[in-house]
mmCIF file of C-alpha atoms in Angstrom:
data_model
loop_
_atom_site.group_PDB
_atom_site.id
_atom_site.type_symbol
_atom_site.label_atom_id
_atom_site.label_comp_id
_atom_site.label_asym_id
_atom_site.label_seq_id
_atom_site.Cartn_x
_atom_site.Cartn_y
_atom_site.Cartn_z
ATOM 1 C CA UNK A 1 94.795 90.302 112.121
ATOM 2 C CA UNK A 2 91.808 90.706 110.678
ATOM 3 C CA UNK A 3 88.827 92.951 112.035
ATOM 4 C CA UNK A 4 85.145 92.557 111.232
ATOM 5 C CA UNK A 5 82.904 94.665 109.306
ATOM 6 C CA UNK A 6 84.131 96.620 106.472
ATOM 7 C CA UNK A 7 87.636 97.701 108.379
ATOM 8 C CA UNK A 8 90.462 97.021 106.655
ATOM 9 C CA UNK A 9 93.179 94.316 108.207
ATOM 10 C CA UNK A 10 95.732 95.275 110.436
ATOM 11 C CA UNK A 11 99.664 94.169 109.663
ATOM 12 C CA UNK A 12 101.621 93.872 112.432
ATOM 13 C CA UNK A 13 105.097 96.000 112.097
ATOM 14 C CA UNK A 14 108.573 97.091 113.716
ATOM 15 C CA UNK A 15 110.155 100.105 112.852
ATOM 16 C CA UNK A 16 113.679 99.537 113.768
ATOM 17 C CA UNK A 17 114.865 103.064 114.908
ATOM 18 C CA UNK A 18 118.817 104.642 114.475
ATOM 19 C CA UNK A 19 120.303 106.438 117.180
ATOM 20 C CA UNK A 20 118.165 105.648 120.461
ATOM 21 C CA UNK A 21 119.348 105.868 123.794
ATOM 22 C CA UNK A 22 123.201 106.411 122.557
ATOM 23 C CA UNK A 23 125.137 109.583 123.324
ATOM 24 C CA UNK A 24 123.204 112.194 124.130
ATOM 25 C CA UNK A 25 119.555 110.922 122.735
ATOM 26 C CA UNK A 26 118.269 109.339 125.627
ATOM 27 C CA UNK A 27 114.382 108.717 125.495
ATOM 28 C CA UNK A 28 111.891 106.562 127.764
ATOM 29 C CA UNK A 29 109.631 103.922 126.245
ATOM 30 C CA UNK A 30 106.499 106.376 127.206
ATOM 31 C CA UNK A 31 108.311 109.282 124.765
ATOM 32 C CA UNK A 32 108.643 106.244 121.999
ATOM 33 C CA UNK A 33 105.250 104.749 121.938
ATOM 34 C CA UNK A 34 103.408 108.201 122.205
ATOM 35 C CA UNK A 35 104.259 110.142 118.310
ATOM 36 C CA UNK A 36 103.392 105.994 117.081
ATOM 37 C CA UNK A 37 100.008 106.446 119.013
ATOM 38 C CA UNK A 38 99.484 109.904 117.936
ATOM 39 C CA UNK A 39 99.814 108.349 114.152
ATOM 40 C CA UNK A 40 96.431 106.344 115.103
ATOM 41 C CA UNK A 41 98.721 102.750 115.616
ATOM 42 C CA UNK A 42 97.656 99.971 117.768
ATOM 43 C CA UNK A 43 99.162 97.835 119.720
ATOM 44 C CA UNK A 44 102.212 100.136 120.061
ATOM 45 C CA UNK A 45 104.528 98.818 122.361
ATOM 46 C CA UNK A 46 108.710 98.932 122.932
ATOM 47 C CA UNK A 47 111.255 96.262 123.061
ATOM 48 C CA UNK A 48 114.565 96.622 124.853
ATOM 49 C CA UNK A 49 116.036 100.349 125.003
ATOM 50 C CA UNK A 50 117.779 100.202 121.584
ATOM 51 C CA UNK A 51 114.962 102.179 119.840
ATOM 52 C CA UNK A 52 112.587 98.962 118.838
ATOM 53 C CA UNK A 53 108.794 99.604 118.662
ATOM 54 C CA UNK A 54 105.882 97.537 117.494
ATOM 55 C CA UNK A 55 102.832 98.647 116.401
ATOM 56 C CA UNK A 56 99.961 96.930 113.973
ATOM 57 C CA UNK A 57 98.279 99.689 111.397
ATOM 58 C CA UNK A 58 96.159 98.697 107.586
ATOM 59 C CA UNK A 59 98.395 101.314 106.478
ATOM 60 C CA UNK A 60 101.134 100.142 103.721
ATOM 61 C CA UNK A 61 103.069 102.867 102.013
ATOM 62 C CA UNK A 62 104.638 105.839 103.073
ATOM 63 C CA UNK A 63 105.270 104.916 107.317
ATOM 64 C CA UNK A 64 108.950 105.398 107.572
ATOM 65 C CA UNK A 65 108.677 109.430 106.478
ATOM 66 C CA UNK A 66 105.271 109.835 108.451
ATOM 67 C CA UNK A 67 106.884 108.394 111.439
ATOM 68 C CA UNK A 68 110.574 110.047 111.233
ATOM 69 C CA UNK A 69 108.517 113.002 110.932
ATOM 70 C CA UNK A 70 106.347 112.678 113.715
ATOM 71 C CA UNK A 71 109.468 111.585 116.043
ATOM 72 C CA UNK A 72 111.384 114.777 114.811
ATOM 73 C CA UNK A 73 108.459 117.083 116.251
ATOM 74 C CA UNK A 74 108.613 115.152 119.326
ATOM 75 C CA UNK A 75 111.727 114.161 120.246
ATOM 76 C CA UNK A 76 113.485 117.412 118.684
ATOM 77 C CA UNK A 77 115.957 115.632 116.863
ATOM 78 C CA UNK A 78 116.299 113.234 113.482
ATOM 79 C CA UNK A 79 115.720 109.596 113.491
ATOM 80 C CA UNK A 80 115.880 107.211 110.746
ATOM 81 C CA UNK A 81 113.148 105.149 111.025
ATOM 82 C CA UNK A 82 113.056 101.243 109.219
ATOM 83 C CA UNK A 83 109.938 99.320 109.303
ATOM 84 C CA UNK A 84 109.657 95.811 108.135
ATOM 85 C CA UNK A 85 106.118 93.862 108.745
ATOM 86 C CA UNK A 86 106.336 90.630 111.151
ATOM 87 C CA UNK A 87 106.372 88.389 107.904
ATOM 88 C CA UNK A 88 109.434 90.260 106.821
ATOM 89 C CA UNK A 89 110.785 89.721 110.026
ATOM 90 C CA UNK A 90 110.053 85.917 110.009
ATOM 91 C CA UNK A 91 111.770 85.739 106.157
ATOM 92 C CA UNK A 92 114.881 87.601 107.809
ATOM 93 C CA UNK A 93 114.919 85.003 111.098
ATOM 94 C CA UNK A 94 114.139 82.245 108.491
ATOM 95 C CA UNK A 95 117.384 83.168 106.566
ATOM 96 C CA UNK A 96 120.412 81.358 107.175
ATOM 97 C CA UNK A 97 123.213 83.643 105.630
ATOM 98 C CA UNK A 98 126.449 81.381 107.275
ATOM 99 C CA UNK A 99 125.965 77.685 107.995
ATOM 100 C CA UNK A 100 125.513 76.748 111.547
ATOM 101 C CA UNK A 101 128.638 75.125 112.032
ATOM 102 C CA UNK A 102 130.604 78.557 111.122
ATOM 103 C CA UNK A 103 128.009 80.877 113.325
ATOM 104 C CA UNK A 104 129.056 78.320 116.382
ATOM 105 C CA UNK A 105 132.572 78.774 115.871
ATOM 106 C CA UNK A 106 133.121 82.076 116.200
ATOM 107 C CA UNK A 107 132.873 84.543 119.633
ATOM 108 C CA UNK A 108 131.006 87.173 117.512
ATOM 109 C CA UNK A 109 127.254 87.763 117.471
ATOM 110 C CA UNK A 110 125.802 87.774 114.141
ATOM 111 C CA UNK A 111 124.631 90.982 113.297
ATOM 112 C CA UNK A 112 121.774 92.569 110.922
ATOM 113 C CA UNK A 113 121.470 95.905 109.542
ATOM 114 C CA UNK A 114 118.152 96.985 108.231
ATOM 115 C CA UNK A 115 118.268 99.382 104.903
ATOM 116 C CA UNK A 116 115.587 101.513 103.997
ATOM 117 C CA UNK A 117 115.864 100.646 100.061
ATOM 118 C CA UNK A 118 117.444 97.428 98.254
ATOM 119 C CA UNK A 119 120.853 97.906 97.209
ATOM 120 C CA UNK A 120 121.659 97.170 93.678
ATOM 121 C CA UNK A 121 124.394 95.083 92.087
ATOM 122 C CA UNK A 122 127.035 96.930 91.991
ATOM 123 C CA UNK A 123 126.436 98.254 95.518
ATOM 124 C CA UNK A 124 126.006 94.678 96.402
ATOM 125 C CA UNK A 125 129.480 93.677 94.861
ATOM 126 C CA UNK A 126 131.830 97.023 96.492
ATOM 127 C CA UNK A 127 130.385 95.830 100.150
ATOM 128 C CA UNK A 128 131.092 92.615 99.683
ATOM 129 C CA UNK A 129 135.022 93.877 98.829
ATOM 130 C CA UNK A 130 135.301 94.449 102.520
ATOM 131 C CA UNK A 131 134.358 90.771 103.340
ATOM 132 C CA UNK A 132 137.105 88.415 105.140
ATOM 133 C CA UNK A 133 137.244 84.972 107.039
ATOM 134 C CA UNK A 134 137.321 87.718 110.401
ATOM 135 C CA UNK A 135 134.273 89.746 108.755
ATOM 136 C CA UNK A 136 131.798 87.598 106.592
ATOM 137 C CA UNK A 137 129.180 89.520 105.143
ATOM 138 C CA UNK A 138 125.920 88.473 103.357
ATOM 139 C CA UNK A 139 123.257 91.044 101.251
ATOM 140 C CA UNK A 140 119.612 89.835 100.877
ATOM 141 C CA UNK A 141 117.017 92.106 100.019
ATOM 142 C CA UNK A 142 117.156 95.331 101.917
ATOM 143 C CA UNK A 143 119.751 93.545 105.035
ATOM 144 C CA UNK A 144 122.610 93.228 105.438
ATOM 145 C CA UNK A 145 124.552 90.134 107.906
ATOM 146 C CA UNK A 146 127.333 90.474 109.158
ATOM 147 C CA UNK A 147 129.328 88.075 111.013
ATOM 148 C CA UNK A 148 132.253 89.456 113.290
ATOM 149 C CA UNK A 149 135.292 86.693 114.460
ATOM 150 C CA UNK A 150 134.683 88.224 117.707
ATOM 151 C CA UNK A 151 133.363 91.556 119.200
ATOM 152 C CA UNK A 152 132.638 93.880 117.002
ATOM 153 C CA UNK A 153 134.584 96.730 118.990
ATOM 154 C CA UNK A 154 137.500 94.891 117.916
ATOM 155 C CA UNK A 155 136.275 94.236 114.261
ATOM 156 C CA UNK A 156 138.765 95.122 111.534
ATOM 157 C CA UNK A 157 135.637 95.838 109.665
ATOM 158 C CA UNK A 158 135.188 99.136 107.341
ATOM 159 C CA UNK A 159 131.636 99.320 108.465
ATOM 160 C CA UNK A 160 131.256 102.738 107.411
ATOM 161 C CA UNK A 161 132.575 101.581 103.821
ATOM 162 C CA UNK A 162 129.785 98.940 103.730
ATOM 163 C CA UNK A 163 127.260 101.519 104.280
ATOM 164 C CA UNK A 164 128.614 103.957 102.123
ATOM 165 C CA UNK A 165 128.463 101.224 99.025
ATOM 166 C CA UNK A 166 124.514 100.131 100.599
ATOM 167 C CA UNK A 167 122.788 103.172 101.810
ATOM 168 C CA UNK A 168 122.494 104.229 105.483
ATOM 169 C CA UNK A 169 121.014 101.540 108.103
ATOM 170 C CA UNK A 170 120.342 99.996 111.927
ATOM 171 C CA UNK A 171 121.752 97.599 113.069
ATOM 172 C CA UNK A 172 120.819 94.378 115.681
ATOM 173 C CA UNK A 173 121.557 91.549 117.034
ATOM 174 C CA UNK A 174 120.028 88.342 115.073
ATOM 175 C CA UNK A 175 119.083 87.575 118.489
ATOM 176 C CA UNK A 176 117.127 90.475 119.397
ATOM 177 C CA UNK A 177 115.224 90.484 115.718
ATOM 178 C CA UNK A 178 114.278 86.434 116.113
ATOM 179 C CA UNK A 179 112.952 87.798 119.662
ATOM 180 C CA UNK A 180 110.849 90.346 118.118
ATOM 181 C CA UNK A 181 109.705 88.642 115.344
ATOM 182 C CA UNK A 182 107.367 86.584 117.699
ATOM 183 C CA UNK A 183 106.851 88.671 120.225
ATOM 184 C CA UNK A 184 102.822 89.012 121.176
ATOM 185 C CA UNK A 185 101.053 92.394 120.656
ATOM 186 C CA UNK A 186 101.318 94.427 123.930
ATOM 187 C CA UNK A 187 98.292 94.402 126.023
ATOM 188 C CA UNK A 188 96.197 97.196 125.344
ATOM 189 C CA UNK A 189 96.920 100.820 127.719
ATOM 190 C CA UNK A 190 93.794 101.199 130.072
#
């Protein structure tokens, strides 16, 4: 969105964050939004408890340090923090990695992981080594799909292999990140 004057544009983001709300890191949406607002972001709102918050900013380079570090001081612990724009978001929706006809068939939920850096090559080629007809797997960019036969608790999948051969990530549902990928700006906090 663009604002008048001689402001720079705002770009729309999610940082997809690792680790929320699991174990022992349990945090509300009011101790989420507040080290994004203390940044300077608008708009800064949460989506589901898995550690998903939106926020619009001009700012381009640098957010995922800025923000892991802000979180750190706040929350007291490390988070790894992956931000894609909502025009990444819609390239990643827009992305069919498996056709349809194979996604319907199967009891599993198709899954994507977000990466902080692209993976090269040979990266690329030692995941896919741990693909099967049980565990498909597709690289693009800086995600990773990954389509379980069934739940993923019962996956026969080396997932910690994959990421070993990519680089560290977060994972969600396709679901959830075609939800967020048009979801509104939150109404602003009076």
């Amino acid at each position: 969105m663009a604002r008048s004057g001689t402001q720079e544009a705002t770009t729309r983001h999610v940082a997809f964050l690792r680790g929320i709300n699991v174990g022992g890191r349990r945090v509300t949406k009011a101790q989420l939004c507040a080290p994004f607002e203390a940044l300077g972001f608008a708009g800064v709102g949460t989506f589901l408890a898995s550690g998903n918050v939106t926020f619009a900013t001009h700012e381009t380079a640098g957010l995922e340090p800025r923000i892991e570090g802000t979180l750190q001081a706040a929350l007291g612990f490390d988070v790894d923090v992956f931000v894609r724009t909502v025009d990444q978001l819609a390239r990643v929706v827009a992305f069919g990695p498996f056709p349809a006809e194979v996604i319907d068939a199967t009891d599993g939920k198709l899954q994507v992981t977000f990466l902080r850096d692209q993976p090269n090559p040979s990266a690329v080629a030692e995941a896919m080594t741990h693909a099967s007809a049980q565990d498909r797997l597709a690289v693009v960019g800086r995600e990773w799909y990954w389509l379980p036969a069934g739940g993923i608790s019962t996956s026969a999948l080396d997932v910690k292999a994959v990421e070993r051969a990519l680089g560290r990530g977060t994972t969600r549902t396709f679901n959830t990140v075609s939800r967020l990928h048009v979801r509104p700006a939150p109404e602003p906090r009076g």
